[in-house]
Amino acid sequence: MRRWNGWGEETTAMELPAAGREFLAEAIGPGMALADASLEAVLAKVPASRLAEHPLVIREAHDRLMHARGQSLADWLAMREGEFGLFPDGVAYPQSAEQIRELMRYAEAQDCLLIPYGGGTSVAGHINPPASDKPVLTVSLAHMNRLLELDEESLVATFGPGANGPQVESQLRARGYTLGHFPQSWELSTLGGWVASRSSGQQSLRYGRIEQLFAGGTLETFAGSLEIPTFPASSAGPDLRELVLGSEGRFGVISSVKVRISRLAEQESFYVVFLPSWERGLAAMRSLAQARVQLSMLRLSNAVETRTQLTLAGHPGQIAWLERYLNWRGAGEDKCMLTFGVTGSRAQNAASLKAARRMLKDFGGVFTGTLLGRKWEASRFRSPYLRETLWQAGYVVDTLETATDWSNVDNLLNRIESNLRGGLAAEGERVHVFTHLSHVYGEGSSIYTTYVFRPASSYAKTHERWRRLKESTSRVIVENRGTISHQHGVGKDHAPYLPTEKGELGMATLRTLAAHFDPAGRLNPGTLLQD
Amino acid sequence: MRRWNGWGEETTAMELPAAGREFLAEAIGPGMALADASLEAVLAKVPASRLAEHPLVIREAHDRLMHARGQSLADWLAMREGEFGLFPDGVAYPQSAEQIRELMRYAEAQDCLLIPYGGGTSVAGHINPPASDKPVLTVSLAHMNRLLELDEESLVATFGPGANGPQVESQLRARGYTLGHFPQSWELSTLGGWVASRSSGQQSLRYGRIEQLFAGGTLETFAGSLEIPTFPASSAGPDLRELVLGSEGRFGVISSVKVRISRLAEQESFYVVFLPSWERGLAAMRSLAQARVQLSMLRLSNAVETRTQLTLAGHPGQIAWLERYLNWRGAGEDKCMLTFGVTGSRAQNAASLKAARRMLKDFGGVFTGTLLGRKWEASRFRSPYLRETLWQAGYVVDTLETATDWSNVDNLLNRIESNLRGGLAAEGERVHVFTHLSHVYGEGSSIYTTYVFRPASSYAKTHERWRRLKESTSRVIVENRGTISHQHGVGKDHAPYLPTEKGELGMATLRTLAAHFDPAGRLNPGTLLQD
């Protein structure tokens, strides 16, 4: 069963090895536990619904609780404390575009707000009900998860918007295809959610971001249905797909999604190389991306992340052996782990592997083969479970991400890390901070930073610690040529920082579009645009 | 000097070999010439300007004549007849964003219309002044053509919007870089024009369309300046670049363009392979595109285009020898010429060439090496000059293009060709029609059709022949899942067909955006949107 107060399946758990616990204790001090609330206690707090009866609208406390919060750290703390605050007044699970339109008519009749809901995996407050005099209806697309059409010649598949990662891939794989979109949230997040929030998957280097995969579909708006036909490319004016991508439920509800798929590749492997320093690793990443070496994924951990990952992996004996070997080969204390993948025909992969190895060798890279690559592959969707593991051990973990041009990657990364590292110094608390680059482009890279700190003596004070770290670092990002998000979207948490990158006229343009599609302002208010 | 009544440089001319003349005479009858007007006669028809004096605004007849028409066939006939019809009332050549804004203030004060002008190479009526009570000011960006900034780490270059193909490439090549954007109009068309019309270059398979190259920049609008910063990728809401791309001068004037550039490749070669039939050629194109073989260009001519090109190439002795060889190897009467390019490091190119040759062999392809590929390369920007050559020989030539998903390419191509081929049957005239696919994607392909017919006894009747062919075929395109343009844009000529693909709500959205950026409706009215 899905956890009501955290990430993923209840039956899935990650171990924190003893060495990991010691490592964190040394880095930031021993863990401090806060008590979790019970489900019963929270259910008792769900207030009466303000919505009128409708055959499609469920007003049960449990459904409303399960759709009240996403997976941001603020959501996590609220869920663990049992202080959800706001709940939707009802949840609907439409099964067709017509039922979505029916629910939109109901929303007009009830004068209520409407929140489109995919997998509920937002880490930026996309689906949280706002405080409002109006009732709130959450529309979950979970029941619209089927593969509806497959054009095997054009490699275009049509899905219901609520298909989550496993549902997308299992329906395609049965026929020999893949979408190739694997965000870390893949187990729970949905196709419609990926489109609405412009998500990016771990193998974007081969398959592209969701922007490249989204070929067309339908958006149900309060001004009518926007049907976007598929073309391989077009110069016929502005591309309407781009208004659906990143619309975050403000312009409409996505009722069908057409995506560009691929035949399953003949072969796929992942390899790990250690670079002797961050400078060399960064230069290698840029070279590989700009030389268009045909890789399917590329990820570079900085020295602290490398050390943290090797420690948390357990198996201290094996790791010690690996480190002696790496040390002997010149990748010592400052070593950075680089993981790369090749996906394609055997011939393509052999050529790409050769090119990558040659280039990495020039930067002092020590190749270790596929063993660690297979480990990465096996645990590629496990990181979100780590929050639960660390919480049990008395730590809080969150991540922050952005993207910037290559000439600014190192500068921005250092500013983010140092802002987080010293962010709780006033309270005498340390923050453990590490970073990787995992989406690279000719122009630049994403920057993905993880930070671990200790809870304070209460939930309120812990939330306050997080808020201080998150807000000040978000400012650091947008004031230093970073985008407020490379892959998580804007939601409510990032909305205050959006104007810095979109500008005054850009923000006015987005508001004009929202008013065009949703004149009464019912759709997901507070998300993307603060007003 | 640039031709005032046709394409390109006056000093550049293409030969029509005797065999080509005979070929056309047999296909559609002997050529029929119409008399050209003189420049003096047209200059005498330029009316008095309706615009008030301004230091930046030139009201001379010659400048106004040179900016009155693009390069559509309708423009061509009007220019040859000397019946331009409408002229702008003035032309300005701003040298800075501030001067553009100054001209926009002047346009408000004068209550005039404003047409942004790049290279004047539109084949869809983008820059033609509309009939209006208001005076018309054409703003040529020709003097804003410099490389302004170069970030060599991020491979981002900032240009003035008026830099044409040779200006872009020469400034980049001097430093070891290339943009890699080579539309057929490259000699004259401009970076700002490419962005405004969503253009695509011959090597889009490697470098991407202009959508992938355009990284940011500035749009001057009547609602203020829209500054778009560069990010390698972002999930921060809808991407504002996409509103500039394809805006066709309706939302604002582009005052600076940031583009993603590449280091000059180590090596580049083009090869020609003949496929025994259209079916095999089409299947080979789709396979190469979907298998992600790293090619930089890929073009397949159908059998009639292949025959036409081999005949028009001259050298009948060499061609006869080639045809005997191909026939012997199994590529006979129905053979289709496929040209492909590899661009990259020597190792990449060797691997790609090997993969492409192996795949093409499976489809019965006969490899002929680089000789014909070099010929393609040498004449890659020459096709537009062919209109002049054929006109002198008494023929009219035009092209039509679209893109559609692979499952529909053959169907749509056949409908386009048969509609054109029989389009003048009522007058007892034949039309010579041939097609190539030159931009391929996993999902589908562009379709580029050339048609040659004879002028009628007058310009008016010749225009009427063209109008009938163009309008009926445009309908065929949009009614059969094709986009009204893959690479030429909408302009005024394609505007009536846009609603079929954008839908009612899509069109309303574009009108809302136009009104947002340009409340008084001064910018390029009639282009993109009919109202």
Tab-separated table of C-alpha atoms in Angstrom, chain B residues 211-510:
chain	number	residue	atom	x	y	z
B	211	GLU	CA	13.961	26.054	-32.198
B	212	GLN	CA	16.855	24.028	-30.782
B	213	LEU	CA	19.460	26.678	-31.621
B	214	PHE	CA	17.635	29.737	-30.277
B	215	ALA	CA	18.747	30.100	-26.666
B	216	GLY	CA	17.279	33.482	-25.727
B	217	GLY	CA	17.368	37.143	-26.623
B	218	THR	CA	15.172	40.201	-26.676
B	219	LEU	CA	11.841	41.025	-28.279
B	220	GLU	CA	10.801	44.679	-28.398
B	221	THR	CA	7.010	44.850	-28.087
B	222	PHE	CA	4.438	47.614	-27.669
B	223	ALA	CA	3.931	46.279	-24.132
B	224	GLY	CA	7.637	46.534	-23.263
B	225	SER	CA	10.820	44.526	-23.811
B	226	LEU	CA	10.744	40.776	-23.341
B	227	GLU	CA	14.213	39.670	-22.225
B	228	ILE	CA	14.724	35.926	-22.320
B	229	PRO	CA	17.780	34.668	-20.415
B	230	THR	CA	19.691	31.588	-21.523
B	231	PHE	CA	19.343	28.280	-19.701
B	232	PRO	CA	20.394	24.898	-21.073
B	233	ALA	CA	16.935	23.653	-20.045
B	234	SER	CA	14.274	24.651	-17.546
B	235	SER	CA	11.034	23.408	-16.057
B	236	ALA	CA	10.055	26.841	-14.821
B	237	GLY	CA	6.673	27.088	-16.525
B	238	PRO	CA	5.927	27.708	-20.209
B	239	ASP	CA	9.017	28.540	-22.246
B	240	LEU	CA	8.840	32.134	-23.452
B	241	ARG	CA	11.265	31.436	-26.314
B	242	GLU	CA	8.475	29.483	-27.914
B	243	LEU	CA	6.360	32.623	-28.169
B	244	VAL	CA	9.073	34.426	-30.087
B	245	LEU	CA	9.662	31.438	-32.378
B	246	GLY	CA	7.060	31.624	-35.119
B	247	SER	CA	5.755	35.020	-34.022
B	248	GLU	CA	6.345	36.376	-37.553
B	249	GLY	CA	6.561	39.986	-36.487
B	250	ARG	CA	3.112	39.963	-34.858
B	251	PHE	CA	4.269	40.133	-31.240
B	252	GLY	CA	7.329	42.355	-31.562
B	253	VAL	CA	10.652	43.129	-33.207
B	254	ILE	CA	13.532	40.819	-32.291
B	255	SER	CA	16.454	43.015	-31.252
B	256	SER	CA	19.013	40.404	-30.235
B	257	VAL	CA	19.387	36.659	-30.654
B	258	LYS	CA	21.422	34.238	-28.558
B	259	VAL	CA	22.192	30.960	-30.305
B	260	ARG	CA	23.749	27.631	-29.417
B	261	ILE	CA	26.790	27.107	-31.584
B	262	SER	CA	29.131	24.177	-32.226
B	263	ARG	CA	32.854	23.800	-32.650
B	264	LEU	CA	33.723	23.270	-36.292
B	265	ALA	CA	33.665	19.545	-36.927
B	266	GLU	CA	36.853	17.687	-37.626
B	267	GLN	CA	35.431	16.230	-40.797
B	268	GLU	CA	32.363	16.378	-43.017
B	269	SER	CA	31.377	14.352	-46.082
B	270	PHE	CA	28.289	13.844	-48.208
B	271	TYR	CA	27.472	10.612	-50.032
B	272	VAL	CA	24.919	9.491	-52.583
B	273	VAL	CA	23.153	6.140	-52.646
B	274	PHE	CA	20.517	5.062	-55.169
B	275	LEU	CA	17.578	3.007	-53.948
B	276	PRO	CA	15.781	0.749	-56.424
B	277	SER	CA	12.289	2.136	-55.652
B	278	TRP	CA	10.422	4.781	-53.722
B	279	GLU	CA	9.071	2.209	-51.253
B	280	ARG	CA	12.558	1.018	-50.405
B	281	GLY	CA	13.878	4.554	-50.182
B	282	LEU	CA	11.088	5.638	-47.854
B	283	ALA	CA	11.621	2.619	-45.609
B	284	ALA	CA	15.370	3.295	-45.526
B	285	MET	CA	14.837	6.947	-44.533
B	286	ARG	CA	12.524	5.963	-41.707
B	287	SER	CA	14.921	3.279	-40.479
B	288	LEU	CA	17.910	5.618	-40.455
B	289	ALA	CA	15.993	8.295	-38.572
B	290	GLN	CA	14.449	5.957	-36.024
B	291	ALA	CA	17.711	4.085	-35.388
B	292	ARG	CA	19.346	7.413	-34.444
B	293	VAL	CA	22.254	6.891	-36.831
B	294	GLN	CA	24.387	10.024	-36.315
B	295	LEU	CA	23.998	11.660	-39.738
B	296	SER	CA	24.055	15.394	-40.400
B	297	MET	CA	21.729	15.418	-43.392
B	298	LEU	CA	19.491	12.998	-45.185
B	299	ARG	CA	17.526	13.602	-48.345
B	300	LEU	CA	15.548	11.306	-50.581
B	301	SER	CA	14.362	12.348	-54.057
B	302	ASN	CA	11.491	10.447	-55.570
B	303	ALA	CA	11.928	8.866	-59.016
B	304	VAL	CA	10.741	11.900	-60.986
B	305	GLU	CA	12.966	14.271	-58.984
B	306	THR	CA	15.894	11.905	-59.443
B	307	ARG	CA	15.358	11.790	-63.196
B	308	THR	CA	14.825	15.558	-63.371
B	309	GLN	CA	17.943	16.328	-61.376
B	310	LEU	CA	20.145	13.984	-63.341
B	311	THR	CA	18.906	15.569	-66.583
B	312	LEU	CA	19.212	19.177	-65.405
B	313	ALA	CA	22.724	18.459	-64.131
B	314	GLY	CA	24.039	18.419	-67.699
B	315	HIS	CA	26.924	16.073	-68.587
B	316	PRO	CA	24.644	13.609	-70.437
B	317	GLY	CA	27.584	11.301	-71.234
B	318	GLN	CA	28.580	10.860	-67.585
B	319	ILE	CA	24.967	10.467	-66.519
B	320	ALA	CA	24.339	7.781	-69.122
B	321	TRP	CA	27.357	5.915	-67.819
B	322	LEU	CA	26.089	6.248	-64.237
B	323	GLU	CA	22.628	5.023	-65.226
B	324	ARG	CA	24.026	1.959	-66.946
B	325	TYR	CA	26.007	1.141	-63.815
B	326	LEU	CA	22.992	1.664	-61.537
B	327	ASN	CA	20.773	-0.386	-63.809
B	328	TRP	CA	23.256	-3.228	-63.686
B	329	ARG	CA	23.277	-2.988	-59.864
B	330	GLY	CA	19.469	-3.150	-59.741
B	331	ALA	CA	18.539	0.546	-59.460
B	332	GLY	CA	16.753	1.119	-62.760
B	333	GLU	CA	13.834	3.198	-64.036
B	334	ASP	CA	12.309	3.775	-60.559
B	335	LYS	CA	15.557	4.589	-58.789
B	336	CYS	CA	15.533	7.217	-56.057
B	337	MET	CA	18.556	9.276	-55.107
B	338	LEU	CA	19.381	9.438	-51.404
B	339	THR	CA	21.997	11.931	-50.214
B	340	PHE	CA	23.380	11.741	-46.704
B	341	GLY	CA	26.044	13.570	-44.750
B	342	VAL	CA	28.228	12.804	-41.773
B	343	THR	CA	29.707	15.604	-39.697
B	344	GLY	CA	31.792	15.130	-36.569
B	345	SER	CA	35.025	13.568	-35.419
B	346	ARG	CA	36.720	11.131	-37.793
B	347	ALA	CA	35.849	8.243	-35.503
B	348	GLN	CA	32.176	9.267	-35.241
B	349	ASN	CA	31.914	9.724	-38.983
B	350	ALA	CA	33.518	6.389	-39.736
B	351	ALA	CA	31.075	4.626	-37.393
B	352	SER	CA	28.071	6.508	-38.805
B	353	LEU	CA	29.078	5.896	-42.400
B	354	LYS	CA	29.468	2.203	-41.700
B	355	ALA	CA	26.077	1.998	-39.979
B	356	ALA	CA	24.340	3.956	-42.741
B	357	ARG	CA	25.896	1.917	-45.539
B	358	ARG	CA	24.969	-1.351	-43.869
B	359	MET	CA	21.384	-0.233	-43.349
B	360	LEU	CA	21.023	1.151	-46.875
B	361	LYS	CA	22.398	-2.034	-48.358
B	362	ASP	CA	19.595	-3.940	-46.643
B	363	PHE	CA	17.149	-1.839	-48.655
B	364	GLY	CA	18.944	-2.521	-51.939
B	365	GLY	CA	20.868	0.745	-51.941
B	366	VAL	CA	23.716	1.224	-54.432
B	367	PHE	CA	26.486	3.335	-52.933
B	368	THR	CA	28.216	5.760	-55.330
B	369	GLY	CA	30.694	7.464	-52.996
B	370	THR	CA	31.277	11.192	-52.532
B	371	LEU	CA	31.296	12.512	-56.111
B	372	LEU	CA	27.575	13.328	-56.322
B	373	GLY	CA	27.590	14.286	-52.647
B	374	ARG	CA	30.215	16.930	-53.389
B	375	LYS	CA	28.069	18.199	-56.246
B	376	TRP	CA	25.133	18.558	-53.855
B	377	GLU	CA	27.362	20.433	-51.421
B	378	ALA	CA	28.686	22.775	-54.094
B	379	SER	CA	25.214	23.736	-55.271
B	380	ARG	CA	23.331	23.568	-51.974
B	381	PHE	CA	22.266	27.223	-52.078
B	382	ARG	CA	21.766	27.381	-55.851
B	383	SER	CA	18.218	26.062	-56.202
B	384	PRO	CA	16.567	29.459	-55.645
B	385	TYR	CA	18.477	30.753	-58.690
B	386	LEU	CA	16.786	28.090	-60.797
B	387	ARG	CA	13.575	30.122	-60.896
B	388	GLU	CA	15.428	32.806	-62.883
B	389	THR	CA	16.910	30.203	-65.243
B	390	LEU	CA	13.571	28.556	-65.895
B	391	TRP	CA	11.814	31.890	-66.259
B	392	GLN	CA	14.272	32.849	-69.000
B	393	ALA	CA	13.471	29.519	-70.646
B	394	GLY	CA	9.747	30.220	-70.437
B	395	TYR	CA	8.733	28.202	-67.376
B	396	VAL	CA	7.419	28.966	-63.929
B	397	VAL	CA	8.623	27.003	-60.913
B	398	ASP	CA	7.363	26.985	-57.348
B	399	THR	CA	7.643	24.736	-54.315
B	400	LEU	CA	5.318	23.590	-51.569
B	401	GLU	CA	6.255	21.921	-48.335
B	402	THR	CA	4.771	20.287	-45.277
B	403	ALA	CA	5.561	17.614	-42.685
B	404	THR	CA	3.600	14.679	-41.417
B	405	ASP	CA	3.979	11.484	-39.395
B	406	TRP	CA	5.653	8.507	-41.119
B	407	SER	CA	2.406	6.544	-41.339
B	408	ASN	CA	1.002	9.335	-43.520
B	409	VAL	CA	4.021	10.437	-45.595
B	410	ASP	CA	3.301	8.340	-48.663
B	411	ASN	CA	-0.420	9.086	-48.644
B	412	LEU	CA	0.019	12.838	-48.280
B	413	LEU	CA	2.849	13.001	-50.811
B	414	ASN	CA	0.719	11.233	-53.412
B	415	ARG	CA	-2.252	13.492	-52.812
B	416	ILE	CA	-0.093	16.609	-53.119
B	417	GLU	CA	1.572	15.427	-56.302
B	418	SER	CA	-1.600	14.255	-58.015
B	419	ASN	CA	-3.440	17.430	-57.083
B	420	LEU	CA	-0.679	19.530	-58.628
B	421	ARG	CA	-0.182	17.279	-61.627
B	422	GLY	CA	-3.801	17.504	-62.679
B	423	GLY	CA	-4.307	21.038	-61.425
B	424	LEU	CA	-4.280	22.747	-64.831
B	425	ALA	CA	-5.908	19.937	-66.798
B	426	ALA	CA	-8.980	22.067	-67.443
B	427	GLU	CA	-6.800	24.406	-69.517
B	428	GLY	CA	-5.078	21.484	-71.200
B	429	GLU	CA	-1.810	22.327	-69.415
B	430	ARG	CA	0.467	19.778	-67.829
B	431	VAL	CA	2.414	20.351	-64.593
B	432	HIS	CA	5.771	18.704	-63.941
B	433	VAL	CA	5.875	17.629	-60.285
B	434	PHE	CA	8.546	16.023	-58.150
B	435	THR	CA	9.294	15.655	-54.461
B	436	HIS	CA	11.942	15.020	-51.871
B	437	LEU	CA	12.072	14.335	-48.153
B	438	SER	CA	14.852	16.391	-46.592
B	439	HIS	CA	14.158	16.755	-42.875
B	440	VAL	CA	13.537	13.530	-41.027
B	441	TYR	CA	12.558	12.847	-37.439
B	442	GLY	CA	11.720	9.707	-35.478
B	443	GLU	CA	8.060	10.625	-35.865
B	444	GLY	CA	7.915	11.631	-39.513
B	445	SER	CA	9.344	13.707	-42.302
B	446	SER	CA	9.057	16.923	-44.231
B	447	ILE	CA	7.711	16.680	-47.780
B	448	TYR	CA	9.077	19.197	-50.279
B	449	THR	CA	7.414	19.297	-53.678
B	450	THR	CA	8.540	21.286	-56.717
B	451	TYR	CA	6.169	22.014	-59.577
B	452	VAL	CA	6.895	23.501	-62.973
B	453	PHE	CA	4.278	24.843	-65.350
B	454	ARG	CA	4.072	27.230	-68.269
B	455	PRO	CA	3.044	30.862	-67.964
B	456	ALA	CA	-0.305	31.731	-69.551
B	457	SER	CA	-0.722	34.501	-72.108
B	458	SER	CA	-0.689	37.228	-69.466
B	459	TYR	CA	0.641	37.830	-65.970
B	460	ALA	CA	-2.872	37.891	-64.576
B	461	LYS	CA	-3.720	34.515	-66.065
B	462	THR	CA	-0.364	33.075	-64.964
B	463	HIS	CA	-1.011	34.263	-61.428
B	464	GLU	CA	-4.432	32.660	-61.610
B	465	ARG	CA	-2.866	29.323	-62.597
B	466	TRP	CA	-0.539	29.526	-59.625
B	467	ARG	CA	-3.301	30.577	-57.246
B	468	ARG	CA	-5.393	27.585	-58.220
B	469	LEU	CA	-2.496	25.144	-57.711
B	470	LYS	CA	-1.358	26.705	-54.446
B	471	GLU	CA	-4.762	27.054	-52.830
B	472	SER	CA	-6.099	23.635	-53.715
B	473	THR	CA	-2.880	21.926	-52.649
B	474	SER	CA	-2.735	23.864	-49.383
B	475	ARG	CA	-6.199	22.520	-48.648
B	476	VAL	CA	-5.064	19.012	-49.515
B	477	ILE	CA	-2.214	19.403	-47.025
B	478	VAL	CA	-4.161	20.594	-44.006
B	479	GLU	CA	-7.088	18.261	-44.662
B	480	ASN	CA	-4.743	15.275	-44.707
B	481	ARG	CA	-2.814	15.659	-41.435
B	482	GLY	CA	-0.026	17.800	-42.854
B	483	THR	CA	1.126	21.053	-41.272
B	484	ILE	CA	0.671	24.083	-43.514
B	485	SER	CA	4.421	24.612	-43.256
B	486	HIS	CA	7.442	22.694	-42.054
B	487	GLN	CA	9.998	25.411	-42.746
B	488	HIS	CA	8.567	28.434	-44.605
B	489	GLY	CA	6.170	29.765	-41.983
B	490	VAL	CA	2.638	31.087	-42.323
B	491	GLY	CA	2.878	34.649	-43.622
B	492	LYS	CA	-0.220	35.871	-45.438
B	493	ASP	CA	-0.369	33.071	-48.013
B	494	HIS	CA	-0.772	30.247	-45.490
B	495	ALA	CA	-2.837	32.152	-42.931
B	496	PRO	CA	-6.211	30.897	-44.251
B	497	TYR	CA	-5.149	27.294	-43.582
B	498	LEU	CA	-3.767	27.779	-40.084
B	499	PRO	CA	-7.095	27.359	-38.230
B	500	THR	CA	-7.393	23.764	-39.469
B	501	GLU	CA	-4.338	22.749	-37.480
B	502	LYS	CA	-4.482	25.171	-34.556
B	503	GLY	CA	-8.240	24.798	-33.920
B	504	GLU	CA	-10.648	27.469	-32.771
B	505	LEU	CA	-9.246	27.800	-29.250
B	506	GLY	CA	-5.681	27.707	-30.549
B	507	MET	CA	-6.383	30.587	-32.922
B	508	ALA	CA	-8.106	32.531	-30.128
B	509	THR	CA	-4.991	31.984	-28.007
B	510	LEU	CA	-2.716	33.421	-30.694
